[in-house]
Short mmCIF file of C-alpha atoms in Angstrom, two decimals:
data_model
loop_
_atom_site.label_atom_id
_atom_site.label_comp_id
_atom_site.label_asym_id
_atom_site.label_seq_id
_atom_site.Cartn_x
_atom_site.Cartn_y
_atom_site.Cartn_z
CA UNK A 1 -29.15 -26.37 -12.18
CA UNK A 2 -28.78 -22.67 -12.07
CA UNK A 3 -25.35 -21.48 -11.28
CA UNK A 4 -25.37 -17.93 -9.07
CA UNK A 5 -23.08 -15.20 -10.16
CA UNK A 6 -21.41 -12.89 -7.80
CA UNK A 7 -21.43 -9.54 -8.22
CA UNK A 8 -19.47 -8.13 -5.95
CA UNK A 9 -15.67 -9.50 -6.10
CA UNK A 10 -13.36 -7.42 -4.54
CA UNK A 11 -9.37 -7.89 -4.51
CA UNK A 12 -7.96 -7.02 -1.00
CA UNK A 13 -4.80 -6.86 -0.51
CA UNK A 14 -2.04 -7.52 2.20
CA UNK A 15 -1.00 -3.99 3.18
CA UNK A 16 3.18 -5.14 2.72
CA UNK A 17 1.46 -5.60 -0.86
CA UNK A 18 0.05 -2.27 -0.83
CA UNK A 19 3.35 -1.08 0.09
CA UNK A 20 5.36 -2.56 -2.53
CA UNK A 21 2.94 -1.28 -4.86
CA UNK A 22 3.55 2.28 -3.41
CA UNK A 23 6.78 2.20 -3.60
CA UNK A 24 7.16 0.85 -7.08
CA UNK A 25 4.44 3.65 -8.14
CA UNK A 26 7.31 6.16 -6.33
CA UNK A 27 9.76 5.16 -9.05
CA UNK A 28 7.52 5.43 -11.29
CA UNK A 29 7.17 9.14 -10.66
CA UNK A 30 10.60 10.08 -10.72
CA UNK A 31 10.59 8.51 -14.38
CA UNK A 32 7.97 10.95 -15.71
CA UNK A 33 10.52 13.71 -14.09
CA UNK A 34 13.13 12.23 -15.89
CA UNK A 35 10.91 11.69 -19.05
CA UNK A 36 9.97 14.87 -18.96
CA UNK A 37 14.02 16.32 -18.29
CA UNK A 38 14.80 14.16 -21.15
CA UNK A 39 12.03 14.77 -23.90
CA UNK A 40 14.45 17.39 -25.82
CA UNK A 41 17.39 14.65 -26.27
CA UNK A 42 15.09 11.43 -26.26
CA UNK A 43 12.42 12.91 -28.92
CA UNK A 44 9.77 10.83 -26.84
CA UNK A 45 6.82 12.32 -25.10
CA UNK A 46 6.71 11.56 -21.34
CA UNK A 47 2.45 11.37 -22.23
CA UNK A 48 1.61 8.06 -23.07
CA UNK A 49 3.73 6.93 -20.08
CA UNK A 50 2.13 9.21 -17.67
CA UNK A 51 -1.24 7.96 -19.55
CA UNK A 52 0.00 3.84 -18.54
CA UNK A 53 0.17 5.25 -15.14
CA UNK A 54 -2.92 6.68 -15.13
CA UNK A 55 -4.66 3.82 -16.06
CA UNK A 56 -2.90 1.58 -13.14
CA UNK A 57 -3.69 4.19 -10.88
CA UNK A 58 -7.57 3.87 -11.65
CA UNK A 59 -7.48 0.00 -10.63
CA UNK A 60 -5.30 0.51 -8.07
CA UNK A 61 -7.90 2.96 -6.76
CA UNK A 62 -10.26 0.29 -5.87
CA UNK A 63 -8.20 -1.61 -3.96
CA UNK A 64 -6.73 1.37 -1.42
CA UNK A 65 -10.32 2.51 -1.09
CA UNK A 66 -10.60 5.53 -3.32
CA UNK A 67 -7.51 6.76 -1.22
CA UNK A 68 -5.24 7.03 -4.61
CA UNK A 69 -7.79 9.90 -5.93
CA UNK A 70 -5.84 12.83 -5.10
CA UNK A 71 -2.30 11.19 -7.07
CA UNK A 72 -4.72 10.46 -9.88
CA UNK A 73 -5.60 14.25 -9.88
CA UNK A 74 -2.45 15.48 -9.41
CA UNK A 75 -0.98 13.59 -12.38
CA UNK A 76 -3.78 13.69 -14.61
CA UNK A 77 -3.09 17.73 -14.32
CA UNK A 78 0.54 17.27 -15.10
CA UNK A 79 -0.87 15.28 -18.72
CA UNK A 80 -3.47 17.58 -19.46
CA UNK A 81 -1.23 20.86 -18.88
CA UNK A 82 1.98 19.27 -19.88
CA UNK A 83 2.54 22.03 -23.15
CA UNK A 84 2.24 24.74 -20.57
CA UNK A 85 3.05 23.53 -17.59
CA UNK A 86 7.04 24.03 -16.43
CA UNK A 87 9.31 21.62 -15.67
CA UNK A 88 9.04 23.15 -11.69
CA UNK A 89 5.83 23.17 -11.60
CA UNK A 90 5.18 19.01 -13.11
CA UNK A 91 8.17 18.50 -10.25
CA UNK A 92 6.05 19.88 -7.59
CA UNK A 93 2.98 17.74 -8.43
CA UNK A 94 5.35 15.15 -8.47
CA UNK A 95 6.86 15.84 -4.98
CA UNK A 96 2.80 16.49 -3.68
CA UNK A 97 2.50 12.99 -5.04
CA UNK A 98 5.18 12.20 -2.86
CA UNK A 99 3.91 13.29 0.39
CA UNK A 100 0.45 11.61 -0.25
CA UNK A 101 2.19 7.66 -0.98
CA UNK A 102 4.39 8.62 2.30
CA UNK A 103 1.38 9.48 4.28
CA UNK A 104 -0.52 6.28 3.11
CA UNK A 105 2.65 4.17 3.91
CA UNK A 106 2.60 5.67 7.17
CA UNK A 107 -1.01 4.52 7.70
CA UNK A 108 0.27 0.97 6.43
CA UNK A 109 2.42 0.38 8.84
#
């Protein structure tokens, strides 16, 4: 008895799911800001944080369609310009981030 294999499994989820996710991955974003505000006092890189994210963000991917590729961009800019990048300009990324998880909620709904 052979056993078949599928290859194609694919994790949907509910889109109230989807938004709790979003809005979870908001706060999350507003912690690198503060990470980042607080790297002088702390001692501790906002990086590998921002690098955790990241990494979510790629799996998450899959399950909103590809439609998380432009946060993924946005953020993987703020980690690989983070020594020259000012605090402004990682808190506009940040707030761009914003607008795109609003405008996916929106689509949620």
């Amino acid at each position: 008895m052979e056993i078949e294999k599928s290859t194609n499994t694919t994790v949907e989820l509910s889109n109230e799911a989807k938004n709790e996710y979003l809005k979870s991955l908001m706060s999350k974003m507003y912690k690198i800001l503060h990470l980042i505000e607080e790297e002088s006092e702390t001692g501790f890189s906002p990086i590998p944080f921002i690098e955790g994210r990241l990494t979510e963000l790629n799996s998450a991917n899959d399950m909103f369609h590809g439609r998380l590729v432009n946060i993924i961009i946005k953020l993987n800019a703020i980690k690989n310009n983070y020594g020259t990048m000012s605090f402004q300009d990682c808190k506009s990324q940040i707030f761009e981030i914003r607008k795109i998880i609003t405008a996916i909620q929106k689509e949620l709904r």
